Coordinates of C-alpha atoms in Angstrom, one line a residue:
X1 CA -37.2 -97.5 -52.1
X2 CA -39.0 -98.3 -48.9
X3 CA -35.7 -98.9 -47.1
X4 CA -34.5 -95.5 -48.3
X5 CA -37.6 -93.8 -47.1
X6 CA -37.3 -95.6 -43.8
X7 CA -33.7 -94.5 -43.4
X8 CA -34.6 -90.9 -44.2
X9 CA -37.4 -91.1 -41.7
X10 CA -35.1 -92.5 -39.0
X11 CA -32.5 -89.7 -39.7
X12 CA -35.2 -87.1 -39.5
X13 CA -36.6 -88.7 -36.4
X14 CA -33.2 -88.6 -34.7
X15 CA -32.9 -84.9 -35.5
X16 CA -36.3 -84.2 -34.0
X17 CA -35.8 -86.4 -31.0
X18 CA -32.5 -84.6 -30.2
X19 CA -34.4 -81.3 -30.2
X20 CA -37.7 -82.5 -28.9
X21 CA -38.4 -82.8 -25.2
X22 CA -38.3 -86.3 -23.7
X23 CA -40.2 -87.0 -20.5
X24 CA -39.4 -89.6 -17.9
X25 CA -42.2 -92.2 -18.0
X26 CA -43.1 -95.7 -19.0
X27 CA -45.1 -97.7 -21.6
X28 CA -47.7 -100.2 -20.5
X29 CA -47.5 -103.5 -22.5
X30 CA -50.6 -105.4 -23.6
X31 CA -50.1 -107.9 -20.8
X32 CA -49.8 -105.1 -18.1
X33 CA -46.0 -104.8 -17.6
X34 CA -44.5 -101.3 -17.2
X35 CA -41.3 -100.6 -19.2
X36 CA -39.5 -97.5 -18.0
X37 CA -37.7 -95.0 -20.1
X38 CA -38.5 -91.7 -21.8
X39 CA -41.5 -90.7 -23.9
X40 CA -41.3 -88.3 -26.8
X41 CA -43.5 -86.8 -29.4
X42 CA -46.5 -88.5 -31.1
X43 CA -45.9 -88.8 -34.9
X44 CA -48.5 -89.3 -37.6
X45 CA -47.2 -91.2 -40.7
X46 CA -49.6 -92.3 -43.5
X47 CA -52.6 -92.6 -41.2
X48 CA -50.7 -94.5 -38.5
X49 CA -49.7 -92.9 -35.2
X50 CA -46.5 -93.7 -33.3
X51 CA -44.9 -92.5 -30.2
X52 CA -41.1 -92.2 -29.5
X53 CA -40.0 -94.4 -26.6
X54 CA -36.3 -94.4 -25.5
X55 CA -35.7 -97.2 -23.0
X56 CA -33.3 -97.0 -20.0
X57 CA -30.4 -98.3 -22.2
X58 CA -30.8 -95.4 -24.6
X59 CA -32.3 -97.4 -27.5
X60 CA -35.1 -95.4 -29.4
X61 CA -38.2 -97.0 -30.6
X62 CA -41.3 -95.9 -32.6
X63 CA -44.2 -97.7 -31.1
X64 CA -47.7 -98.0 -32.7
X65 CA -50.8 -97.8 -30.4
X66 CA -51.9 -101.4 -31.4
X67 CA -48.7 -102.8 -29.8
X68 CA -49.1 -101.3 -26.3
X69 CA -52.0 -100.6 -23.9
X70 CA -50.8 -97.0 -23.4
X71 CA -48.1 -94.9 -21.8
X72 CA -47.6 -92.4 -19.1
X73 CA -45.0 -89.7 -18.3
X74 CA -44.4 -86.9 -15.7
X75 CA -44.8 -83.3 -16.8
X76 CA -44.7 -80.4 -14.3
X77 CA -45.1 -82.9 -11.4
X78 CA -48.3 -84.3 -13.0
X79 CA -48.7 -87.8 -14.4
X80 CA -50.0 -87.6 -18.0
X81 CA -51.6 -90.9 -19.2
X82 CA -52.5 -91.9 -22.8
X83 CA -54.5 -94.9 -23.7
X84 CA -54.3 -96.9 -27.0
X85 CA -57.7 -97.3 -28.5
X86 CA -59.5 -97.7 -31.8
X87 CA -61.2 -94.5 -33.0
X88 CA -62.9 -94.3 -36.4
X89 CA -61.5 -97.7 -37.4
X90 CA -57.9 -96.7 -36.8
X91 CA -55.7 -96.9 -33.8
X92 CA -54.9 -93.8 -31.8
X93 CA -53.4 -92.5 -28.6
X94 CA -56.0 -90.6 -26.5
X95 CA -55.1 -88.6 -23.3
X96 CA -57.1 -89.7 -20.2
X97 CA -58.4 -86.5 -18.7
X98 CA -60.7 -87.9 -16.1
X99 CA -61.6 -91.4 -15.1
X100 CA -64.5 -92.6 -12.9
X101 CA -66.4 -95.8 -12.3
X102 CA -67.4 -96.9 -15.8
X103 CA -66.8 -93.6 -17.5
X104 CA -63.7 -92.0 -19.0
X105 CA -63.1 -88.6 -20.6
X106 CA -60.5 -88.8 -23.3
X107 CA -58.9 -86.2 -25.6
X108 CA -56.8 -86.3 -28.7
X109 CA -53.1 -85.1 -28.3
X110 CA -52.8 -81.3 -28.4
X111 CA -50.0 -81.6 -31.0
X112 CA -49.1 -84.4 -33.4
X113 CA -46.2 -84.2 -35.9
X114 CA -47.2 -85.3 -39.4
X115 CA -44.4 -86.8 -41.5
X116 CA -44.9 -87.0 -45.3
X117 CA -42.6 -88.0 -48.1
X118 CA -43.1 -86.6 -51.6
X119 CA -41.1 -85.6 -54.6
X120 CA -39.6 -82.6 -52.7
X121 CA -38.4 -84.8 -49.9
X122 CA -39.3 -85.5 -46.3
X123 CA -41.7 -82.9 -44.8
X124 CA -43.0 -82.4 -41.3
X125 CA -45.7 -80.2 -39.9
X126 CA -47.4 -79.9 -36.5
X127 CA -51.1 -80.7 -36.4
X128 CA -53.3 -79.3 -33.6
X129 CA -56.5 -81.0 -32.6
X130 CA -59.1 -80.5 -29.9
X131 CA -61.4 -83.5 -30.0
X132 CA -63.0 -85.0 -26.9
X133 CA -64.4 -88.5 -26.4
X134 CA -66.4 -90.3 -23.8
X135 CA -65.9 -94.0 -23.1
X136 CA -68.5 -96.0 -21.2
X137 CA -67.2 -99.1 -19.5
X138 CA -65.2 -101.0 -22.1
X139 CA -67.1 -99.8 -25.2
X140 CA -65.7 -97.8 -28.1
X141 CA -65.3 -94.1 -27.3
X142 CA -67.9 -91.7 -28.7
X143 CA -66.8 -88.3 -29.9
X144 CA -68.5 -85.5 -28.1
X145 CA -69.1 -82.3 -30.0
X146 CA -69.9 -78.9 -28.6
X147 CA -72.9 -78.4 -30.9
X148 CA -75.8 -80.6 -29.6
X149 CA -73.9 -81.6 -26.4
X150 CA -77.0 -82.0 -24.3
X151 CA -78.7 -84.2 -27.0
X152 CA -75.6 -86.4 -27.3
X153 CA -75.4 -86.9 -23.6
X154 CA -79.1 -87.9 -23.4
X155 CA -78.7 -90.4 -26.2
X156 CA -75.4 -91.8 -24.7
X157 CA -76.8 -92.3 -21.2
X158 CA -80.2 -93.4 -22.3
X159 CA -78.7 -96.7 -23.5

């Protein structure tokens, strides 16, 4: 049954990847190497997130955030960078908006595609999110909310 679900998932993925935009970029391996290719959509499947990566030979891969350090691609002459990081006890890709000495501003992807399988078949839907995180040095990122922002910053920088 799992093989059938995986085959259906791969077929659906190939259909999406043909229609979805692929951007020229690279993934960053855990040991710091850059593997060039094309980066696609970020998928959410049973609480695990994965990104589509098509290498220079044309082979597509679904890569989990715990397997790579991050990825980057060019969009409208701008380099967009994502970092693999643990958030709320699960791995995620967070977009790096700003980076300074010891402080990073991170954001969840604007759109993620959720894939579910139930009795009616394979279903997909786009999820939109707008969560921001601050990461001090190499610590875990802290979600920053609009309500009580000043108090959150005081507590964060007090430490």
